[in-house]
XYZ file of C-alpha atoms in Angstrom:
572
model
C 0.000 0.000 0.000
C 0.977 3.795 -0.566
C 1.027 6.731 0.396
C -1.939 7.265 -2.295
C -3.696 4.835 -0.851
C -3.638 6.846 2.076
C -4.923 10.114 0.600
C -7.664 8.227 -1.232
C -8.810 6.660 2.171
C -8.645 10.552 3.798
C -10.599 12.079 0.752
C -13.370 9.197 1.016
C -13.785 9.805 5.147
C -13.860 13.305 5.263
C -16.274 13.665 2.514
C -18.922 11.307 4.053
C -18.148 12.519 7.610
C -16.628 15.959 8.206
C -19.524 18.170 8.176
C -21.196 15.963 10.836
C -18.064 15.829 13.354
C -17.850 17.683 16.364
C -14.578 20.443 16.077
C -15.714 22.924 18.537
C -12.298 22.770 20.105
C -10.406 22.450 17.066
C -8.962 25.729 15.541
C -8.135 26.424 12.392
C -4.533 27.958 12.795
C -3.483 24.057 14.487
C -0.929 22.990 12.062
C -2.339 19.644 12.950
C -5.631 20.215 11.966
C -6.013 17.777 8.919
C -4.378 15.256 10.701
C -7.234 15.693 13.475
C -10.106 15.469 11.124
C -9.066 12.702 9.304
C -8.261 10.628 12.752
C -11.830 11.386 14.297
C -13.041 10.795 10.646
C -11.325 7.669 10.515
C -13.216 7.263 13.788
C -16.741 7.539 12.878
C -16.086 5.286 9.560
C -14.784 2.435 12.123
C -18.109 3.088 14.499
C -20.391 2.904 10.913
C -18.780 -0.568 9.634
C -19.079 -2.581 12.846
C -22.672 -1.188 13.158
C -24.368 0.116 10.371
C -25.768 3.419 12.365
C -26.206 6.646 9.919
C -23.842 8.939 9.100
C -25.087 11.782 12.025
C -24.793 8.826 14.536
C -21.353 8.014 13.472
C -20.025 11.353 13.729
C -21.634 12.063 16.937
C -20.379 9.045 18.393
C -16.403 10.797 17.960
C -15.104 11.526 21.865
C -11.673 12.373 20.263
C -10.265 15.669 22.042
C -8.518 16.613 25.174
C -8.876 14.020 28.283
C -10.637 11.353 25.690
C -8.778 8.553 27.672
C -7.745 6.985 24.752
C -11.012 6.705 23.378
C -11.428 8.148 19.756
C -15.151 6.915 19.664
C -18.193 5.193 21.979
C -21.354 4.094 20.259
C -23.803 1.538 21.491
C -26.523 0.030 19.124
C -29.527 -1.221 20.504
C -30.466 -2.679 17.094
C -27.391 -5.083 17.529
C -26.645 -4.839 21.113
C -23.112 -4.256 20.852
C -20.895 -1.424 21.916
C -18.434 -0.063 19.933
C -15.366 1.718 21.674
C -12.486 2.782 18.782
C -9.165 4.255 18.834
C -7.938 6.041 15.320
C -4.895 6.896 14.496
C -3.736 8.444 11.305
C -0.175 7.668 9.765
C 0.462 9.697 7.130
C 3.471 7.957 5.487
C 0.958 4.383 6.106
C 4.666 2.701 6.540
C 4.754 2.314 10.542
C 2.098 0.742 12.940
C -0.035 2.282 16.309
C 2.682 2.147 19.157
C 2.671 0.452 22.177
C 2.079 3.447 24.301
C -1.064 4.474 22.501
C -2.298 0.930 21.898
C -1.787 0.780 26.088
C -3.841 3.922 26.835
C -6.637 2.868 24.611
C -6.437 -0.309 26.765
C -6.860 1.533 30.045
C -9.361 3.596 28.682
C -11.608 0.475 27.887
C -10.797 -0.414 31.340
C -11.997 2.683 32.985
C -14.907 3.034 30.820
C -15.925 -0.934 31.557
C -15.324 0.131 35.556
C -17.758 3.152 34.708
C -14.474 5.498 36.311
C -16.115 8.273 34.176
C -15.206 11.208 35.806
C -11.748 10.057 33.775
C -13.353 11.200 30.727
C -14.351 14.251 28.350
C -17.429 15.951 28.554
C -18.339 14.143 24.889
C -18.109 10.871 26.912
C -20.037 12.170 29.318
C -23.157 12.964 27.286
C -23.187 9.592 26.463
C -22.736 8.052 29.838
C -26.636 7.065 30.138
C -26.181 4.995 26.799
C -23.063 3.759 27.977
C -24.506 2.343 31.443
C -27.161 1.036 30.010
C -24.866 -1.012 27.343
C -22.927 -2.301 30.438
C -25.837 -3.105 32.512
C -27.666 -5.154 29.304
C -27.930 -8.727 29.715
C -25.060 -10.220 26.404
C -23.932 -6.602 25.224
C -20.862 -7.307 23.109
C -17.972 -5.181 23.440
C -16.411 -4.679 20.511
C -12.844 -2.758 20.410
C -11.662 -1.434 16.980
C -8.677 -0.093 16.632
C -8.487 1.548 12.693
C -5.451 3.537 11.280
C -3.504 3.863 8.139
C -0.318 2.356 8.813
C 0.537 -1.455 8.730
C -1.541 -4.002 9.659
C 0.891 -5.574 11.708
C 1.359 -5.102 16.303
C 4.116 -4.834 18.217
C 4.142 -7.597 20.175
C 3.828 -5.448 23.608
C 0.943 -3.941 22.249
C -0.604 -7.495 20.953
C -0.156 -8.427 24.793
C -1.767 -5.689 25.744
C -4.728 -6.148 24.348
C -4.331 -10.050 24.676
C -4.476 -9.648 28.574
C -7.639 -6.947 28.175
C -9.730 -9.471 26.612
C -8.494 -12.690 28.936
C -10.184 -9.917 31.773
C -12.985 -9.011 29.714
C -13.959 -12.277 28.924
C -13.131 -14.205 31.915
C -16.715 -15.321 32.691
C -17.897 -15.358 29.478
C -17.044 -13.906 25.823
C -18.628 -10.442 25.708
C -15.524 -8.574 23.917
C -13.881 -9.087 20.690
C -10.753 -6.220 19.317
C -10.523 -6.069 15.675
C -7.702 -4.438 14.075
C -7.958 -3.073 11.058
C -4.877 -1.461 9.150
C -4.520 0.613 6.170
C -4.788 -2.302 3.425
C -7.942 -3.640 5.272
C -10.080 -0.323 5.420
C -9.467 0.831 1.667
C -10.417 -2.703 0.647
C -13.808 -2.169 2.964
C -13.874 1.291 0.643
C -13.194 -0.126 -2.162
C -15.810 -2.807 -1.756
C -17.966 -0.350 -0.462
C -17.453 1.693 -3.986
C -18.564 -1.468 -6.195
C -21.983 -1.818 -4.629
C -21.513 -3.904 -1.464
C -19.289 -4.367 1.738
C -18.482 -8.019 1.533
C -18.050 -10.470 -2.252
C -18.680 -14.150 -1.699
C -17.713 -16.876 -3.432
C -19.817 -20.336 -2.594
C -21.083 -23.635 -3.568
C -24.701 -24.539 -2.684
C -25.452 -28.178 -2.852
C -29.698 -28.961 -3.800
C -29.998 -25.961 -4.717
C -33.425 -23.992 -5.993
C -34.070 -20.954 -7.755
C -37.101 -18.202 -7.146
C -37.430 -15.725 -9.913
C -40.674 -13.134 -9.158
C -40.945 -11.158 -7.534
C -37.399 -11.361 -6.314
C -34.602 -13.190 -7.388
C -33.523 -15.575 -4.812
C -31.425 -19.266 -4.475
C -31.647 -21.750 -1.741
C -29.727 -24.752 -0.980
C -27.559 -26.051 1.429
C -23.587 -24.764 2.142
C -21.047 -26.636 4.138
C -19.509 -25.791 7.668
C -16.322 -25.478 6.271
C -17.534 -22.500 3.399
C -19.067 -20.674 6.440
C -16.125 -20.902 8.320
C -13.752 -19.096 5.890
C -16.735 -16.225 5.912
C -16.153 -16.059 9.147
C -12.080 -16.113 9.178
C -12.516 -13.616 6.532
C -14.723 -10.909 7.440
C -16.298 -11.448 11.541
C -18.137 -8.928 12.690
C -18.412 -7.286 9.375
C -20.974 -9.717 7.906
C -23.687 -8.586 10.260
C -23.590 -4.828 9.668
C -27.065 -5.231 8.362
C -27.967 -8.155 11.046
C -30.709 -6.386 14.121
C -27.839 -7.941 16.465
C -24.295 -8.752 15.947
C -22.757 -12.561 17.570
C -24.001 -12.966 21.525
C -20.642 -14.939 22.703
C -20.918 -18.058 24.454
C -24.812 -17.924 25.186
C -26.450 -21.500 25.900
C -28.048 -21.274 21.789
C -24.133 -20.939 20.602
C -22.881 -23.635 23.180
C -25.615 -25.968 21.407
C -24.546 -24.938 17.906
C -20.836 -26.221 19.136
C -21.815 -29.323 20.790
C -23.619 -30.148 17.716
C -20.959 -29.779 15.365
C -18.723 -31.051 17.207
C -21.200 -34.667 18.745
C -23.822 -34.625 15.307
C -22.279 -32.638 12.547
C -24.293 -35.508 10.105
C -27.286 -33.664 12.493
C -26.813 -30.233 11.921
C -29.094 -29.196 9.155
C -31.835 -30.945 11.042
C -31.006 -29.142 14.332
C -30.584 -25.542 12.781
C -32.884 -22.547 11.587
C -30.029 -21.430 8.484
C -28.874 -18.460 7.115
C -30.262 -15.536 4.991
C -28.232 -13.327 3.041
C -29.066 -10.511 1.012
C -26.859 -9.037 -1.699
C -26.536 -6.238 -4.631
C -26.547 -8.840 -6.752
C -26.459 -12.623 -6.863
C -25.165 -15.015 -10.150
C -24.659 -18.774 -10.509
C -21.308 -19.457 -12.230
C -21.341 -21.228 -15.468
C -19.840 -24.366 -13.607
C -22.195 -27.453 -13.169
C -24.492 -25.617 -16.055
C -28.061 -26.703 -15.274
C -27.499 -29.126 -12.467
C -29.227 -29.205 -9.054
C -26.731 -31.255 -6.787
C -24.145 -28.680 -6.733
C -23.984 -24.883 -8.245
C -21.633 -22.063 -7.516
C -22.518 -18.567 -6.830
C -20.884 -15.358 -5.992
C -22.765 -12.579 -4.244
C -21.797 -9.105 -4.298
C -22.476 -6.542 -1.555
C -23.500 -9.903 0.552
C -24.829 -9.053 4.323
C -26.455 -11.929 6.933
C -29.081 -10.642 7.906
C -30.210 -13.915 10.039
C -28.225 -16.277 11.321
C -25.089 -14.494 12.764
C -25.145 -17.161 15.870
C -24.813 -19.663 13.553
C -21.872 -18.183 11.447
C -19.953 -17.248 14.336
C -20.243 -20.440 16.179
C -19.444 -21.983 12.955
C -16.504 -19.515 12.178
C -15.749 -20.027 16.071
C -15.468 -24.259 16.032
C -12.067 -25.031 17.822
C -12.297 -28.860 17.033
C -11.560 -30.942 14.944
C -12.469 -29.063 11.730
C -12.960 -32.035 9.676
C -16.384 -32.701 10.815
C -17.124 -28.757 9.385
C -16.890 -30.901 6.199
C -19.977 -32.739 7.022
C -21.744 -30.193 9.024
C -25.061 -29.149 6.116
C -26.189 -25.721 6.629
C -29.603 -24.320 5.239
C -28.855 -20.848 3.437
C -31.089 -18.912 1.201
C -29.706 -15.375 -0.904
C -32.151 -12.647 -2.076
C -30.836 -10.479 -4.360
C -32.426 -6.771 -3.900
C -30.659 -6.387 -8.095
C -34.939 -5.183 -8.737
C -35.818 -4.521 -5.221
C -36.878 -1.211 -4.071
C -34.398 0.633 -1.550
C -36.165 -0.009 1.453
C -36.626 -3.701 0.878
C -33.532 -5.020 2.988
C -34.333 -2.979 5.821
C -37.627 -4.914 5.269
C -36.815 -8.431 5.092
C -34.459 -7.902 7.945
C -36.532 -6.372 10.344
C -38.827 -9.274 9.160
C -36.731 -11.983 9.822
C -35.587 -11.044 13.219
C -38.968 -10.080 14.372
C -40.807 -12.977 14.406
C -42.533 -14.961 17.277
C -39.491 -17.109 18.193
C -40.101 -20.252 20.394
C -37.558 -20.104 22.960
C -36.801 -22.231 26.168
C -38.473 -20.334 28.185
C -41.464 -21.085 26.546
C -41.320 -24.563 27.136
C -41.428 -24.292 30.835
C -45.058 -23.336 30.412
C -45.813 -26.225 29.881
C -44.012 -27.649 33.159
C -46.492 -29.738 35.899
C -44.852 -27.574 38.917
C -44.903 -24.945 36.620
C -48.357 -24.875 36.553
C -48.997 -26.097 39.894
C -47.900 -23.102 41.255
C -50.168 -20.792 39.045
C -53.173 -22.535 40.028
C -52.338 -22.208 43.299
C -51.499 -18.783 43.561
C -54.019 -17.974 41.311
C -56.736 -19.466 44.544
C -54.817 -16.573 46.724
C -56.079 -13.969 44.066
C -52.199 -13.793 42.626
C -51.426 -14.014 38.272
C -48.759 -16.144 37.828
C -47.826 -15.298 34.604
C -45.642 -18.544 33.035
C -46.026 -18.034 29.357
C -44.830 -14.722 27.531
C -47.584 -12.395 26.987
C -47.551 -8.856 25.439
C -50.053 -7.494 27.771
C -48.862 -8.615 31.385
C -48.227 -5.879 33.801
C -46.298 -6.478 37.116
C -47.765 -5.509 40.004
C -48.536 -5.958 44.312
C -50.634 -8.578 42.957
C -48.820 -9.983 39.534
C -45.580 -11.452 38.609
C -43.922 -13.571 35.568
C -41.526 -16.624 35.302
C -38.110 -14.383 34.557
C -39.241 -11.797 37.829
C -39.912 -15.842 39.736
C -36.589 -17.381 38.234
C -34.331 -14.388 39.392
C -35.641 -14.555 42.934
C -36.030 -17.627 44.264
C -32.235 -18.417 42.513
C -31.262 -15.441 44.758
C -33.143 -16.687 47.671
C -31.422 -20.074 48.344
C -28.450 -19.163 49.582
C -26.204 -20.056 46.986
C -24.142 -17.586 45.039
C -23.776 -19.980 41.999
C -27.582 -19.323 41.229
C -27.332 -15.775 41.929
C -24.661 -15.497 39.662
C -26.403 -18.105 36.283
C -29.445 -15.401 37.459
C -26.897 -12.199 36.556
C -25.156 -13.646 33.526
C -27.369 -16.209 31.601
C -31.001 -16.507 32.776
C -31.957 -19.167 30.364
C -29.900 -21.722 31.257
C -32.415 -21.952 33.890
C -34.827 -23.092 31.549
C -32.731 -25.677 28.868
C -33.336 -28.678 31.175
C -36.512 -29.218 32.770
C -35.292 -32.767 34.667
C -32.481 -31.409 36.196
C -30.718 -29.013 37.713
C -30.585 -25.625 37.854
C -33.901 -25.526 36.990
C -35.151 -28.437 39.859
C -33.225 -26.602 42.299
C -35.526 -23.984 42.055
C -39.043 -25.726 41.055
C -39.250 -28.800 42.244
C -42.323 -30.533 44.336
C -41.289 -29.061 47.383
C -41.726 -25.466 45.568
C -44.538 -23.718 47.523
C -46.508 -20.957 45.612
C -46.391 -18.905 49.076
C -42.082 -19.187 48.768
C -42.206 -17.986 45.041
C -44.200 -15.065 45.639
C -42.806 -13.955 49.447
C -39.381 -14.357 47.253
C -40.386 -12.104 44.653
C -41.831 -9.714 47.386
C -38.660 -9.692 49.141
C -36.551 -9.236 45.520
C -38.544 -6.099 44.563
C -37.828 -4.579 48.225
C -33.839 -5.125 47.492
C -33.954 -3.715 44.084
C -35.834 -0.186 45.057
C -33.511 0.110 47.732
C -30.695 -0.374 45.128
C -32.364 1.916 42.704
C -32.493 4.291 45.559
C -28.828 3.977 46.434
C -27.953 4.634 42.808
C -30.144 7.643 42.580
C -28.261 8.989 45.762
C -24.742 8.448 45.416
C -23.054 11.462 44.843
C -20.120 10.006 42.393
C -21.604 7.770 39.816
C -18.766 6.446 39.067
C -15.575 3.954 40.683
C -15.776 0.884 42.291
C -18.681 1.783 44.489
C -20.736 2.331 41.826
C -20.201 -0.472 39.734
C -20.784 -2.771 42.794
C -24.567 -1.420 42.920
C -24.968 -1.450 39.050
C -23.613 -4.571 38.266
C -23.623 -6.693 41.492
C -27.670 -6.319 42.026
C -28.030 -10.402 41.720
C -25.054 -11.249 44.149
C -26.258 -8.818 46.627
C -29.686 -10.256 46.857
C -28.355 -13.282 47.559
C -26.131 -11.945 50.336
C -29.590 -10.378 51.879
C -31.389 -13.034 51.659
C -28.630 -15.797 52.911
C -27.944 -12.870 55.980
C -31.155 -12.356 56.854
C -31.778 -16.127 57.184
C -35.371 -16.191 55.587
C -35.565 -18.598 53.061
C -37.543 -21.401 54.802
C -39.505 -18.450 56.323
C -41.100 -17.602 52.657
C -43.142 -20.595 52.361
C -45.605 -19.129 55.954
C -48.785 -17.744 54.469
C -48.495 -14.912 56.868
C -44.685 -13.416 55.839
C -44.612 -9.914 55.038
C -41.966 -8.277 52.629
C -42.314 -4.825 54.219
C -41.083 -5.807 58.181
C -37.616 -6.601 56.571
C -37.888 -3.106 54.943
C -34.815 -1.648 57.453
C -33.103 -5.114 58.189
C -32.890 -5.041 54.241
C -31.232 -1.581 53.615
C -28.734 -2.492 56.469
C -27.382 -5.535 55.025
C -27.097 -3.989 52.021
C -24.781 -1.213 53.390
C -23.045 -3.645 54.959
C -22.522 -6.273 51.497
C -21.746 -3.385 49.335
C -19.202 -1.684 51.274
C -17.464 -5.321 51.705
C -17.491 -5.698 48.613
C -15.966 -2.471 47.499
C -13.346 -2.835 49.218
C -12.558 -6.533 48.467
C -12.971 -5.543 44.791
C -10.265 -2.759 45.468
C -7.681 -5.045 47.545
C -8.441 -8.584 45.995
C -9.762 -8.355 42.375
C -8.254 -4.608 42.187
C -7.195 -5.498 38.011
C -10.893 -7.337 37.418
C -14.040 -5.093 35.983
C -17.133 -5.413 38.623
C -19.429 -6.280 35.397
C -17.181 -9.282 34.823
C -16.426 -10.212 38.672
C -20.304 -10.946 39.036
C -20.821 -13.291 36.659
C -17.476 -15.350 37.222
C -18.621 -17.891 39.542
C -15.288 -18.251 41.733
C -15.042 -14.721 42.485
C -18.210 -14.375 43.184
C -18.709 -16.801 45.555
C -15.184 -15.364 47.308
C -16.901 -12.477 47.736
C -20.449 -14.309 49.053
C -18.524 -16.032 51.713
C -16.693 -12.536 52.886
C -20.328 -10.799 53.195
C -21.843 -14.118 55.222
C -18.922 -14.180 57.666
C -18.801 -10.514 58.520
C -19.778 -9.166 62.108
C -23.313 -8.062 61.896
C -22.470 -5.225 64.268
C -20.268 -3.670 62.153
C -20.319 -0.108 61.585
C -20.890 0.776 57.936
C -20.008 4.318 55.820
C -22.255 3.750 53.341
C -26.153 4.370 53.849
C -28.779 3.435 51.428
C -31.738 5.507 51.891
C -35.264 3.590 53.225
């Protein structure tokens, strides 16, 4: 690559994004001030690619500026529940690579952002914080770090450790951040591609394949493991610009995918709901002529728009990657060659929209399940056990998740709490066995399931209370109260010693109400300052939903002196 290269990729980002980025502290005699631009351009081109937001949100998402923290760029799409934090840097010559010192301070900055330290930021950050928070604080938000620049493609290797050990801590309980480099040969390609009609080319056999010509062109067929896999190596994240969510880590769905491939590959297009593409255009190659078995097609300006689980845990397989081979995987293309504009904003919204049947929904159909809404329906209580677009919680009205969270958090057992924080459906994958028997069983009363959703709700307004209050919303503190809400309930409920007392007809929530804030003073200024000495280098949003730590922490809070003096008050 070249310096041309370069200029080309500075002409094309400033264009689309200059007259959109914030410069309010920029001024016009800098002798840097091109260089600025471009980097903060460079910025809101990196925040665009990994999530397909608009131009305006692109540019406003640039931080860039004095005390950014190493942060060029924060966006966080709801769409695709991800959020993007980039660093840009812009090499003139393109010959040299992002240094180990600036690599590092993007790396803290994550850090302080993830530990919601953001009094450590710019006042751009800070008009962001409330998106920010509630990206952290959303169950399977992906994280995903981009550092974008001109030079080389290429790390030092300090920096590559750097980065290495931020994701080991990021992910240590379970894969919510992924860091994508991408160097000056990588982005002008994305431009390039851009330029000829469509992000992403592919090339690809489909074997039994079908053809539908009005009022769309479109092919079906089926496309082997080991095809998707290369997508995957090739372009990540990128495929699923266009996708209403980006890849959700290691959730139970993706641990299934996995286990399949890697226990019933021959199984997999039996087990699996496919893929759907849509492209600029789509062609079948002369090869194979007009035979069904096999065809090959190439795709331009190709986007999943359902089915980026599947890809990723595909792309993802760390096994033996022969069975890939016979892993079968249902895919279907649409070209939009005749469509109207709007049509593959239609077909994805479509296709991610639908009623899905999800595990949750099977529990409906549980005996104990429904056991317990008869009976609580006798006390003049709604049990609500199937989804339903019109329930309402309230004094007298509850559903399975608001059920699930508490009574996990009322027996005593931080494991629970902490499946409750990170992954609430694995609760509900297994019917015969544990988790889920540990909490509905035979033995389940309805009085216990409702006294320990009572008791739940009076934990959580006093933590939305303390939140409210605290003066620094930021630090340690805070992220113990944001992101430790399922441990802590737990804690009260294990301190207070009231689990077997849920199940008497005649408990009442409301004559814990002061026992409640106490212990929660107590837990959460324990485990501040057990955060601070023992896990000082671990986020609080990861700490809670590793089990180990977690449960370190548990035992701490249950063996404290009860008559110990507090700081911290949490209002009543």
């Amino acid at each position: 690559m070249s310096v041309l290269h370069v200029n080309q990729i500075g002409r094309r980002v400033r264009e689309t994004y200059e007259a959109f980025i914030p410069r309010d502290d920029l001024k016009d005699c800098d002798p840097e001030l091109e260089t600025k631009m471009q980097t903060r351009c460079l910025a809101a081109f990196a925040v665009q690619s990994f999530t397909g937001c608009t131009v305006i949100d692109a540019a406003n998402s640039v931080i860039d500026g004095g005390d950014d923290n190493g942060l060029d760029a924060v966006h966080y799409s709801e769409s695709q529940n991800c959020l993007v934090l980039a660093q840009s840097k812009w090499i003139k010559d393109g010959k040299c690579e992002p240094d180990s010192a600036e690599v590092g301070k993007f790396c803290r900055g994550v850090q302080d952002l993830v530990n919601c330290e953001f009094d450590r930021f710019n006042e751009r950050l800070q008009r962001r914080r409330d998106s920010v928070e509630n990206a952290l604080s959303t169950f399977n938000c992906q994280i995903v770090l981009v550092l974008i620049h001109t030079g080389k493609a290429e790390m030092a290797v300090h920096a590559t450790r750097q980065v290495d050990d931020l994701l080991a801590e990021l992910n240590d309980a379970s894969e919510i951040a992924t860091f994508h480099k991408l160097g000056q040969e990588r982005v002008y390609a994305m431009m390039a591609e851009g330029a000829s009609g469509g992000a992403i080319n592919l090339e690809f056999a489909l074997s039994s394949w079908g053809k539908i010509e009005t009022p769309y062109t479109a092919f079906y067929g089926m496309v082997s493991g080991a095809e998707v896999a290369t997508w995957w190596k090739q372009f990540g994240e990128l495929l699923f610009v266009k996708n209403l969510r980006s890849t959700l880590g290691h959730t139970e769905v993706n641990r299934q995918i996995l286990a399949t491939i890697d226990e019933r590959p021959e199984d997999f297009w039996y087990f699996n709901n496919g893929i759907t593409i849509t492209a600029k255009s789509v062609e079948k190659t002369a090869a194979g002529a007009g035979n069904r078995d096999l065809g090959n097609f190439k795709a331009v300006g190709a986007h999943v728009v359902n089915g980026a689980q599947t890809v990723s845990s595909v792309g993802r397989f760390s096994g033996d990657v022969t069975k890939l081979d016979k892993v079968k995987i249902s895919l279907r293309i649409i070209s939009l060659q005749e469509a109207a504009n709007e049509y593959e904003a239609l077909i994805t919204r479509s296709n991610n929209t639908q009623n899905r049947i999800e595990s949750r929904d099977f529990v409906s159909q549980d005996k104990e399940q429904q056991r317990l809404r008869l009976e609580l329906q006798m006390e003049g209580i709604d049990y609500h056990i199937a989804r339903s677009e019109g329930y309402k919680p309230s004094g007298k009205s509850f559903d399975l998740e608001e059920a699930t969270v508490a009574v996990a958090c009322s027996l005593e057992d931080s494991s629970l709490a902490v499946l409750a924080k990170r992954e609430i459906g694995r609760f509900w994958i297994d019917l015969d066995k544990a988790p889920y028997k540990k909490l509905f069983n035979p033995q389940t009363s309805a009085h216990q399931v409702f006294h320990a959703v009572l008791m739940q709700r009076l934990i959580e307004s006093k933590l939305a209370n303390a939140i409210k209050s605290i003066e620094k919303r930021s630090g340690k503190r805070y992220g113990v109260l944001v992101h430790g809400n399922r441990l802590l309930a737990a804690i009260v409920f294990a301190r207070l010693k009231i689990s077997q007392k849920l199940g008497d007809a005649k408990f009442l929530a409301a004559t814990y109400d002061s026992e409640v804030a106490n212990e929660l003073a107590q837990a959460v200024e324990l485990i501040t300052l057990e955060l601070s000495q023992r896990f000082a280098d671990s986020f609080p949003a990861v700490v809670f939903k590793n089990p180990t730590k977690s449960k370190a922490l548990f035992d701490v809070c249950l063996a404290a002196d009860q008559t110990t003096t507090m700081t911290l008050t949490l209002p009543q």
